[in-house]
mmCIF file of C-alpha atoms and ligand atoms in Angstrom:
data_model
loop_
_atom_site.group_PDB
_atom_site.id
_atom_site.type_symbol
_atom_site.label_atom_id
_atom_site.label_comp_id
_atom_site.label_asym_id
_atom_site.label_seq_id
_atom_site.Cartn_x
_atom_site.Cartn_y
_atom_site.Cartn_z
ATOM 1 C CA MET D 1 52.343 4.781 18.845
ATOM 2 C CA LYS D 2 50.075 1.912 20.031
ATOM 3 C CA LYS D 3 47.318 4.437 20.686
ATOM 4 C CA TYR D 4 47.803 5.900 17.216
ATOM 5 C CA ILE D 5 47.496 2.466 15.544
ATOM 6 C CA LEU D 6 44.368 1.672 17.554
ATOM 7 C CA PHE D 7 42.866 5.043 16.605
ATOM 8 C CA SER D 8 43.652 4.503 12.898
ATOM 9 C CA LEU D 9 42.164 1.002 12.976
ATOM 10 C CA SER D 10 38.918 2.248 14.582
ATOM 11 C CA LEU D 11 38.712 5.034 12.014
ATOM 12 C CA CYS D 12 39.142 2.519 9.160
ATOM 13 C CA PHE D 13 36.458 0.284 10.683
ATOM 14 C CA LEU D 14 34.053 3.233 11.001
ATOM 15 C CA ILE D 15 34.618 4.336 7.400
ATOM 16 C CA CYS D 16 34.234 0.763 6.098
ATOM 17 C CA SER D 17 30.953 0.186 7.945
ATOM 18 C CA CYS D 18 29.550 3.492 6.645
ATOM 19 C CA VAL D 19 30.499 2.625 3.064
ATOM 20 C CA GLN D 20 29.008 -0.837 3.471
ATOM 21 C CA LYS D 21 25.758 0.590 4.860
ATOM 22 C CA LYS D 22 25.434 2.853 1.832
ATOM 23 C CA THR D 23 25.920 0.011 -0.637
ATOM 24 C CA GLN D 24 23.471 -2.144 1.320
ATOM 25 C CA ASN D 25 20.649 0.247 0.648
ATOM 26 C CA GLU D 26 20.535 2.426 -2.416
ATOM 27 C CA ASN D 27 17.522 4.138 -0.947
ATOM 28 C CA ILE D 28 19.132 5.325 2.290
ATOM 29 C CA ASP D 29 20.989 8.500 1.567
ATOM 30 C CA SER D 30 20.266 10.925 4.376
ATOM 31 C CA GLN D 31 16.554 11.679 4.059
ATOM 32 C CA ASN D 32 16.230 10.779 0.379
ATOM 33 C CA ILE D 33 13.545 8.590 -1.120
ATOM 34 C CA SER D 34 14.444 7.190 -4.538
ATOM 35 C CA SER D 35 11.884 6.080 -7.087
ATOM 36 C CA GLY D 36 11.815 2.522 -8.386
ATOM 37 C CA VAL D 37 15.171 1.415 -6.970
ATOM 38 C CA GLU D 38 15.706 -1.663 -4.844
ATOM 39 C CA TRP D 39 14.612 -0.689 -1.335
ATOM 40 C CA LEU D 40 16.255 -2.686 1.442
ATOM 41 C CA ASP D 41 15.121 -3.112 5.031
ATOM 42 C CA THR D 42 17.389 -2.523 8.028
ATOM 43 C CA ASP D 43 18.679 -6.119 7.770
ATOM 44 C CA GLY D 44 19.732 -5.533 4.161
ATOM 45 C CA ASN D 45 16.923 -7.608 2.629
ATOM 46 C CA ARG D 46 14.631 -6.396 -0.132
ATOM 47 C CA ILE D 47 11.368 -4.969 1.266
ATOM 48 C CA ASN D 48 8.571 -7.366 0.310
ATOM 49 C CA ALA D 49 5.348 -5.406 0.998
ATOM 50 C CA HIS D 50 3.427 -4.871 -2.231
ATOM 51 C CA GLY D 51 0.014 -3.287 -2.736
ATOM 52 C CA GLY D 52 0.658 -1.928 0.732
ATOM 53 C CA GLY D 53 -0.650 0.624 3.164
ATOM 54 C CA ILE D 54 0.690 2.471 6.189
ATOM 55 C CA LEU D 55 -0.660 2.792 9.712
ATOM 56 C CA TYR D 56 0.749 5.465 12.016
ATOM 57 C CA HIS D 57 0.413 4.433 15.638
ATOM 58 C CA GLU D 58 1.999 5.992 18.733
ATOM 59 C CA GLY D 59 5.010 7.462 16.967
ATOM 60 C CA THR D 60 5.736 4.544 14.633
ATOM 61 C CA TYR D 61 4.766 3.911 11.024
ATOM 62 C CA TYR D 62 3.789 0.339 10.101
ATOM 63 C CA TRP D 63 3.933 -0.699 6.448
ATOM 64 C CA TYR D 64 1.743 -3.728 5.634
ATOM 65 C CA GLY D 65 1.887 -5.366 2.224
ATOM 66 C CA GLU D 66 1.646 -8.487 0.105
ATOM 67 C CA TYR D 67 4.508 -10.832 0.981
ATOM 68 C CA LYS D 68 5.066 -12.303 -2.442
ATOM 69 C CA GLY D 69 6.562 -15.709 -3.170
ATOM 70 C CA ASP D 70 9.704 -15.744 -5.282
ATOM 71 C CA SER D 71 8.538 -17.591 -8.379
ATOM 72 C CA THR D 72 6.112 -15.934 -10.722
ATOM 73 C CA TYR D 73 4.089 -18.087 -13.094
ATOM 74 C CA TRP D 74 1.450 -17.494 -15.696
ATOM 75 C CA ASN D 75 -1.950 -18.928 -14.816
ATOM 76 C CA PRO D 76 -3.289 -20.534 -18.028
ATOM 77 C CA LYS D 77 -6.705 -21.097 -16.400
ATOM 78 C CA VAL D 78 -7.434 -17.416 -16.935
ATOM 79 C CA PRO D 79 -7.651 -16.935 -20.715
ATOM 80 C CA SER D 80 -9.118 -13.422 -20.792
ATOM 81 C CA TRP D 81 -6.095 -11.512 -19.431
ATOM 82 C CA GLU D 82 -2.418 -12.048 -18.670
ATOM 83 C CA CYS D 83 -2.823 -13.564 -15.218
ATOM 84 C CA TYR D 84 0.722 -13.665 -13.894
ATOM 85 C CA ARG D 85 0.794 -14.610 -10.275
ATOM 86 C CA THR D 86 2.914 -15.917 -7.463
ATOM 87 C CA GLU D 87 2.352 -17.837 -4.248
ATOM 88 C CA ALA D 88 0.505 -15.720 -1.683
ATOM 89 C CA GLY D 89 2.901 -15.561 1.256
ATOM 90 C CA GLY D 90 0.586 -13.703 3.643
ATOM 91 C CA VAL D 91 0.924 -10.116 4.820
ATOM 92 C CA SER D 92 4.253 -8.633 5.882
ATOM 93 C CA CYS D 93 4.816 -5.752 8.286
ATOM 94 C CA TYR D 94 7.747 -3.327 8.515
ATOM 95 C CA SER D 95 8.131 -0.552 11.088
ATOM 96 C CA SER D 96 9.839 2.822 10.878
ATOM 97 C CA LYS D 97 10.154 6.072 12.789
ATOM 98 C CA ASP D 98 11.222 8.128 9.782
ATOM 99 C CA LEU D 99 9.569 6.538 6.707
ATOM 100 C CA ILE D 100 13.054 5.822 5.299
ATOM 101 C CA ASN D 101 14.563 3.044 7.413
ATOM 102 C CA TRP D 102 12.237 0.031 7.685
ATOM 103 C CA LYS D 103 12.643 -2.871 10.102
ATOM 104 C CA PHE D 104 11.089 -6.199 9.138
ATOM 105 C CA GLU D 105 8.585 -7.178 11.851
ATOM 106 C CA GLY D 106 7.666 -10.467 10.183
ATOM 107 C CA VAL D 107 4.726 -11.955 8.332
ATOM 108 C CA VAL D 108 1.827 -10.829 10.521
ATOM 109 C CA LEU D 109 -0.892 -12.679 8.622
ATOM 110 C CA LYS D 110 0.590 -16.078 7.937
ATOM 111 C CA PRO D 111 -0.278 -18.267 4.956
ATOM 112 C CA ASP D 112 -1.935 -21.599 5.714
ATOM 113 C CA VAL D 113 0.198 -24.055 3.778
ATOM 114 C CA ASN D 114 -1.610 -27.187 4.944
ATOM 115 C CA ASP D 115 -5.246 -26.487 4.164
ATOM 116 C CA LEU D 116 -6.022 -26.286 0.441
ATOM 117 C CA GLN D 117 -9.506 -24.992 1.274
ATOM 118 C CA SER D 118 -8.218 -22.070 3.345
ATOM 119 C CA ASP D 119 -8.391 -18.508 1.987
ATOM 120 C CA LEU D 120 -4.820 -18.191 3.224
ATOM 121 C CA HIS D 121 -3.465 -21.131 1.217
ATOM 122 C CA PRO D 122 -0.556 -19.878 -0.983
ATOM 123 C CA SER D 123 -2.374 -21.019 -4.153
ATOM 124 C CA ASN D 124 -4.986 -18.316 -3.566
ATOM 125 C CA VAL D 125 -4.709 -14.538 -3.957
ATOM 126 C CA LEU D 126 -4.095 -12.165 -1.008
ATOM 127 C CA GLU D 127 -3.738 -8.549 -2.112
ATOM 128 C CA ARG D 128 -3.787 -4.906 -1.014
ATOM 129 C CA PRO D 129 -3.917 -5.379 2.799
ATOM 130 C CA LYS D 130 -4.745 -2.266 4.836
ATOM 131 C CA VAL D 131 -4.800 -1.888 8.636
ATOM 132 C CA ILE D 132 -6.593 0.648 10.831
ATOM 133 C CA TYR D 133 -6.791 0.946 14.608
ATOM 134 C CA ASN D 134 -10.094 0.839 16.434
ATOM 135 C CA ASP D 135 -9.927 3.184 19.455
ATOM 136 C CA ASN D 136 -12.921 1.531 21.136
ATOM 137 C CA THR D 137 -12.111 -2.173 20.764
ATOM 138 C CA LYS D 138 -8.348 -1.435 20.902
ATOM 139 C CA LYS D 139 -7.871 -3.854 18.005
ATOM 140 C CA PHE D 140 -5.815 -3.452 14.864
ATOM 141 C CA VAL D 141 -8.152 -4.412 12.040
ATOM 142 C CA MET D 142 -6.882 -5.627 8.668
ATOM 143 C CA TRP D 143 -8.951 -5.892 5.493
ATOM 144 C CA LEU D 144 -7.534 -7.387 2.315
ATOM 145 C CA HIS D 145 -8.547 -8.656 -1.098
ATOM 146 C CA VAL D 146 -8.955 -12.436 -0.855
ATOM 147 C CA ASP D 147 -9.447 -14.334 -4.076
ATOM 148 C CA SER D 148 -9.239 -17.739 -5.693
ATOM 149 C CA HIS D 149 -6.264 -18.454 -8.005
ATOM 150 C CA ASP D 150 -8.333 -17.293 -11.023
ATOM 151 C CA TYR D 151 -9.767 -14.176 -9.288
ATOM 152 C CA ALA D 152 -13.316 -15.555 -9.565
ATOM 153 C CA LYS D 153 -14.127 -15.562 -5.844
ATOM 154 C CA ALA D 154 -13.813 -11.748 -5.455
ATOM 155 C CA THR D 155 -14.111 -11.354 -1.690
ATOM 156 C CA ALA D 156 -12.713 -9.265 1.156
ATOM 157 C CA GLY D 157 -11.035 -10.868 4.160
ATOM 158 C CA VAL D 158 -10.786 -9.519 7.709
ATOM 159 C CA ALA D 159 -8.163 -10.172 10.402
ATOM 160 C CA VAL D 160 -7.553 -8.672 13.867
ATOM 161 C CA CYS D 161 -4.749 -8.320 16.363
ATOM 162 C CA ASP D 162 -4.132 -6.648 19.740
ATOM 163 C CA LEU D 163 -0.746 -5.412 18.541
ATOM 164 C CA PRO D 164 0.246 -3.620 15.332
ATOM 165 C CA ALA D 165 2.908 -6.183 14.497
ATOM 166 C CA GLY D 166 1.590 -9.271 16.285
ATOM 167 C CA ASP D 167 0.074 -12.403 14.769
ATOM 168 C CA PHE D 168 -3.195 -11.375 13.150
ATOM 169 C CA GLU D 169 -6.133 -13.726 13.646
ATOM 170 C CA TYR D 170 -7.981 -14.366 10.397
ATOM 171 C CA LEU D 171 -11.770 -14.068 10.786
ATOM 172 C CA GLY D 172 -12.827 -15.088 7.263
ATOM 173 C CA SER D 173 -13.965 -13.562 3.986
ATOM 174 C CA MET D 174 -17.195 -12.198 2.549
ATOM 175 C CA ARG D 175 -18.680 -10.462 -0.435
ATOM 176 C CA PRO D 176 -19.489 -7.134 1.247
ATOM 177 C CA ASN D 177 -23.045 -5.968 0.617
ATOM 178 C CA ASN D 178 -23.413 -9.212 -1.381
ATOM 179 C CA VAL D 179 -21.340 -7.963 -4.298
ATOM 180 C CA MET D 180 -17.886 -8.753 -5.701
ATOM 181 C CA SER D 181 -14.904 -7.121 -3.995
ATOM 182 C CA ARG D 182 -11.396 -6.949 -5.454
ATOM 183 C CA ASP D 183 -8.915 -3.999 -5.288
ATOM 184 C CA MET D 184 -9.566 -2.188 -2.021
ATOM 185 C CA THR D 185 -8.508 0.224 0.662
ATOM 186 C CA LEU D 186 -9.689 1.373 4.083
ATOM 187 C CA PHE D 187 -10.152 4.912 5.305
ATOM 188 C CA LYS D 188 -10.650 5.966 8.934
ATOM 189 C CA ASP D 189 -12.192 9.398 9.253
ATOM 190 C CA ASP D 190 -11.546 11.977 12.001
ATOM 191 C CA ASP D 191 -14.794 11.007 13.763
ATOM 192 C CA GLY D 192 -13.596 7.388 14.100
ATOM 193 C CA LYS D 193 -15.938 6.013 11.431
ATOM 194 C CA ALA D 194 -14.262 3.739 8.886
ATOM 195 C CA TYR D 195 -14.996 2.928 5.256
ATOM 196 C CA HIS D 196 -14.101 0.147 2.846
ATOM 197 C CA PHE D 197 -13.507 1.207 -0.761
ATOM 198 C CA TYR D 198 -13.589 -1.669 -3.259
ATOM 199 C CA SER D 199 -13.797 -2.384 -6.977
ATOM 200 C CA SER D 200 -16.962 -4.317 -7.644
ATOM 201 C CA GLU D 201 -19.320 -5.458 -10.391
ATOM 202 C CA GLU D 202 -16.410 -7.071 -12.330
ATOM 203 C CA ASN D 203 -14.248 -4.056 -11.409
ATOM 204 C CA ARG D 204 -16.523 -1.680 -13.286
ATOM 205 C CA THR D 205 -17.858 0.278 -10.291
ATOM 206 C CA LEU D 206 -16.232 1.399 -7.038
ATOM 207 C CA TYR D 207 -18.200 0.835 -3.840
ATOM 208 C CA ILE D 208 -17.769 2.901 -0.681
ATOM 209 C CA SER D 209 -19.096 0.941 2.238
ATOM 210 C CA GLU D 210 -19.432 2.179 5.812
ATOM 211 C CA LEU D 211 -18.090 -0.250 8.432
ATOM 212 C CA THR D 212 -19.672 -1.206 11.738
ATOM 213 C CA ASP D 213 -18.262 0.443 14.882
ATOM 214 C CA ASP D 214 -15.898 -2.531 15.428
ATOM 215 C CA TYR D 215 -14.725 -2.234 11.761
ATOM 216 C CA LEU D 216 -15.388 -5.939 11.180
ATOM 217 C CA LYS D 217 -18.403 -5.780 8.831
ATOM 218 C CA PRO D 218 -20.228 -3.472 6.434
ATOM 219 C CA THR D 219 -23.173 -1.621 8.006
ATOM 220 C CA GLY D 220 -25.183 -1.957 4.792
ATOM 221 C CA ASN D 221 -24.839 1.744 4.061
ATOM 222 C CA PHE D 222 -22.926 2.032 0.778
ATOM 223 C CA THR D 223 -22.707 4.064 -2.419
ATOM 224 C CA ARG D 224 -21.794 3.092 -6.007
ATOM 225 C CA ASN D 225 -19.228 5.472 -7.486
ATOM 226 C CA PHE D 226 -17.488 5.958 -10.836
ATOM 227 C CA ILE D 227 -20.147 3.711 -12.318
ATOM 228 C CA ASP D 228 -18.899 1.698 -15.326
ATOM 229 C CA GLN D 229 -15.612 3.631 -15.229
ATOM 230 C CA SER D 230 -13.488 0.615 -14.190
ATOM 231 C CA ARG D 231 -11.420 2.211 -11.426
ATOM 232 C CA GLU D 232 -8.962 0.111 -9.397
ATOM 233 C CA ALA D 233 -6.159 0.598 -6.860
ATOM 234 C CA PRO D 234 -8.004 3.157 -4.682
ATOM 235 C CA ALA D 235 -5.976 5.357 -2.292
ATOM 236 C CA VAL D 236 -7.903 7.821 -0.129
ATOM 237 C CA PHE D 237 -6.927 10.798 2.027
ATOM 238 C CA LYS D 238 -8.453 13.895 3.569
ATOM 239 C CA ARG D 239 -7.183 17.472 3.591
ATOM 240 C CA GLU D 240 -8.914 20.600 4.883
ATOM 241 C CA GLY D 241 -12.278 18.854 5.103
ATOM 242 C CA LYS D 242 -12.153 17.516 1.535
ATOM 243 C CA TYR D 243 -11.750 13.872 0.563
ATOM 244 C CA TYR D 244 -9.428 12.792 -2.236
ATOM 245 C CA ILE D 245 -9.219 9.490 -4.067
ATOM 246 C CA LEU D 246 -6.454 8.359 -6.409
ATOM 247 C CA SER D 247 -7.119 5.355 -8.610
ATOM 248 C CA SER D 248 -5.898 3.534 -11.693
ATOM 249 C CA GLY D 249 -7.631 2.181 -14.752
ATOM 250 C CA CYS D 250 -8.152 -1.519 -15.131
ATOM 251 C CA THR D 251 -5.305 -3.144 -17.104
ATOM 252 C CA GLY D 252 -4.019 -5.846 -14.752
ATOM 253 C CA TRP D 253 -0.317 -5.468 -13.897
ATOM 254 C CA ASP D 254 0.231 -3.105 -16.843
ATOM 255 C CA PRO D 255 0.312 0.638 -16.190
ATOM 256 C CA ASN D 256 -2.286 3.121 -17.348
ATOM 257 C CA VAL D 257 -3.204 6.725 -16.633
ATOM 258 C CA ALA D 258 -4.095 7.610 -13.021
ATOM 259 C CA GLU D 259 -7.060 9.734 -12.069
ATOM 260 C CA TYR D 260 -8.096 11.600 -8.950
ATOM 261 C CA ALA D 261 -11.394 12.883 -7.666
ATOM 262 C CA ILE D 262 -12.501 15.145 -4.807
ATOM 263 C CA ALA D 263 -15.624 15.047 -2.621
ATOM 264 C CA ASP D 264 -17.087 17.037 0.279
ATOM 265 C CA SER D 265 -18.573 13.895 1.750
ATOM 266 C CA ILE D 266 -16.819 10.549 1.946
ATOM 267 C CA MET D 267 -19.702 8.609 0.414
ATOM 268 C CA GLY D 268 -19.694 10.981 -2.599
ATOM 269 C CA THR D 269 -20.599 12.639 -4.838
ATOM 270 C CA TRP D 270 -17.071 12.613 -6.303
ATOM 271 C CA THR D 271 -15.917 15.126 -8.877
ATOM 272 C CA VAL D 272 -13.366 13.671 -11.288
ATOM 273 C CA LYS D 273 -10.381 16.008 -11.709
ATOM 274 C CA GLY D 274 -8.207 14.044 -14.160
ATOM 275 C CA ASN D 275 -4.618 12.848 -14.042
ATOM 276 C CA PRO D 276 -2.705 14.114 -10.968
ATOM 277 C CA CYS D 277 0.679 13.038 -12.356
ATOM 278 C CA SER D 278 3.094 15.261 -14.270
ATOM 279 C CA GLY D 279 6.567 14.902 -15.769
ATOM 280 C CA THR D 280 8.231 11.856 -17.318
ATOM 281 C CA ASP D 281 5.750 9.041 -18.085
ATOM 282 C CA ALA D 282 2.914 10.854 -16.312
ATOM 283 C CA ASP D 283 0.415 9.330 -18.769
ATOM 284 C CA LYS D 284 1.437 5.870 -17.495
ATOM 285 C CA THR D 285 1.568 6.813 -13.784
ATOM 286 C CA PHE D 286 5.380 6.554 -14.039
ATOM 287 C CA TYR D 287 4.869 2.870 -15.013
ATOM 288 C CA ALA D 288 3.293 2.270 -11.603
ATOM 289 C CA GLN D 289 -0.088 1.995 -9.846
ATOM 290 C CA SER D 290 -1.480 3.720 -6.744
ATOM 291 C CA THR D 291 -1.832 1.853 -3.475
ATOM 292 C CA PHE D 292 -1.975 4.355 -0.567
ATOM 293 C CA VAL D 293 -1.467 7.954 0.496
ATOM 294 C CA ILE D 294 0.508 8.536 3.713
ATOM 295 C CA PRO D 295 -0.271 11.636 5.771
ATOM 296 C CA VAL D 296 3.124 12.531 7.309
ATOM 297 C CA ALA D 297 2.572 12.850 11.057
ATOM 298 C CA GLY D 298 2.817 16.306 12.578
ATOM 299 C CA LYS D 299 3.370 18.119 9.258
ATOM 300 C CA LYS D 300 0.856 20.315 7.483
ATOM 301 C CA ASP D 301 -0.005 19.481 3.884
ATOM 302 C CA ALA D 302 2.510 16.640 3.889
ATOM 303 C CA TYR D 303 1.195 13.642 2.005
ATOM 304 C CA ILE D 304 3.119 10.909 0.173
ATOM 305 C CA ALA D 305 1.513 8.999 -2.693
ATOM 306 C CA MET D 306 2.627 5.356 -2.706
ATOM 307 C CA PHE D 307 2.721 3.445 -5.987
ATOM 308 C CA ASP D 308 3.729 -0.092 -6.982
ATOM 309 C CA LYS D 309 5.896 -0.466 -10.042
ATOM 310 C CA TRP D 310 4.843 -4.006 -10.909
ATOM 311 C CA ASN D 311 7.254 -6.420 -12.539
ATOM 312 C CA LYS D 312 4.630 -8.802 -13.856
ATOM 313 C CA THR D 313 6.968 -11.646 -14.845
ATOM 314 C CA ASP D 314 8.920 -11.424 -11.569
ATOM 315 C CA LEU D 315 6.362 -10.059 -9.120
ATOM 316 C CA ILE D 316 8.499 -10.233 -5.972
ATOM 317 C CA ASN D 317 10.921 -7.926 -7.749
ATOM 318 C CA SER D 318 8.302 -5.196 -8.174
ATOM 319 C CA ARG D 319 9.499 -1.822 -6.908
ATOM 320 C CA TYR D 320 8.048 1.134 -5.026
ATOM 321 C CA ILE D 321 7.586 4.726 -6.092
ATOM 322 C CA TRP D 322 6.765 7.208 -3.339
ATOM 323 C CA LEU D 323 6.244 10.830 -4.337
ATOM 324 C CA PRO D 324 5.109 13.946 -2.453
ATOM 325 C CA ILE D 325 1.732 15.459 -3.299
ATOM 326 C CA THR D 326 1.600 19.211 -3.840
ATOM 327 C CA PHE D 327 -1.550 21.292 -3.463
ATOM 328 C CA LYS D 328 -2.610 24.268 -5.533
ATOM 329 C CA ASP D 329 -4.553 27.150 -3.966
ATOM 330 C CA ASN D 330 -7.872 25.733 -5.195
ATOM 331 C CA GLY D 331 -7.143 22.313 -3.651
ATOM 332 C CA ASP D 332 -6.172 20.597 -6.901
ATOM 333 C CA ILE D 333 -3.161 18.312 -6.617
ATOM 334 C CA ASP D 334 -0.004 17.523 -8.512
ATOM 335 C CA ILE D 335 2.279 14.512 -8.226
ATOM 336 C CA SER D 336 5.364 15.200 -10.279
ATOM 337 C CA TRP D 337 7.999 12.701 -11.245
ATOM 338 C CA GLN D 338 11.195 12.855 -9.240
ATOM 339 C CA SER D 339 13.836 10.161 -9.359
ATOM 340 C CA GLU D 340 14.893 11.178 -5.875
ATOM 341 C CA TRP D 341 13.660 13.659 -3.255
ATOM 342 C CA ASP D 342 14.526 14.750 0.252
ATOM 343 C CA LEU D 343 11.782 14.067 2.767
ATOM 344 C CA GLU D 344 12.929 16.611 5.326
ATOM 345 C CA LYS D 345 13.467 19.424 2.851
ATOM 346 C CA THR D 346 10.169 18.724 1.086
ATOM 347 C CA PHE D 347 8.105 18.720 4.281
ATOM 348 C CA LYS D 348 9.627 21.468 6.428
HETATM 349 C C1 GAL S 401 -4.397 -5.135 -10.932
HETATM 350 C C2 GAL S 401 -4.694 -4.921 -9.484
HETATM 351 C C3 GAL S 401 -3.638 -5.666 -8.686
HETATM 352 C C4 GAL S 401 -3.682 -7.131 -9.089
HETATM 353 C C5 GAL S 401 -3.504 -7.246 -10.593
HETATM 354 C C6 GAL S 401 -3.610 -8.665 -11.077
HETATM 355 O O1 GAL S 401 -5.294 -4.474 -11.740
HETATM 356 O O2 GAL S 401 -4.660 -3.568 -9.177
HETATM 357 O O3 GAL S 401 -3.866 -5.500 -7.313
HETATM 358 O O4 GAL S 401 -4.917 -7.682 -8.730
HETATM 359 O O5 GAL S 401 -4.471 -6.490 -11.255
HETATM 360 O O6 GAL S 401 -3.349 -8.681 -12.447
#
């Protein structure tokens, strides 16, 4: 009888903890990824990693993103557009083995709360951090958009670390190739060369800039792309020798239609292919904006497009939309709306 009671109690406990786990994270349901819902980390806290990017290193995915402060305000010093912003809390990092369950590793690039002059002071702008690994220097190298509170500074910052989720050392900011730099991403090619993609010339033209072998500076070799087409939010990937770039138009936090382009060479020339999105709200990128494309490790043709669904008046409460990319026979792509999809079944 005693044994039976003990057994029943353990069973109850097991069932309760499973139920609780489910309610703690709407997004964890076997291998499902849900679009635009609240996504919790393994401690049950909301994932705070916006404008992010993913590094895959030795069997683990690392998700780096903007660690946003929790009070959004409107910046009246910027009259030309609706400049909602929040305190820049540095760059967060989460780790995962399966792309579904994310463990908070901490804020790996910390804000500098004491020095008003520092790029990392919370009153400034820190956006779209991306990290790549340098096989020669054995350093993890982060680039990010560093700006003044009114977005007038328009620079790129660089930080390094010996570990993927250690304390990154901030090296400073620059205007790469002596031009403005705002929305950005990094791309490391198969030959180990790396490139910085950034919106420049008041966001009108997208620069692709080769990086030095240590990934810390531009080499001076760059191209101007999508000239006067105002492309932002670049996300780059490679498949079967061809390069792809997803980007958004230029409407601040508000959504617009996405576009993709393909090139045989990373520095261009790029051929614009149009809107990759289909289904509900495809003409507004599902009310979201591109930030990165994740190649799923060890799977052929498995790529996930990451988008931010900005909540401009409550930025910390912005959500994530991750959708699989499908490829047609001619290499064209499609990203169709799904409110929920199964990662394992999609990428067999
Ligand atoms: C967007 C950009 C975001 C952020 C925002 C500010 O266009 O993609 O990263 O800078 O503007 O309004």
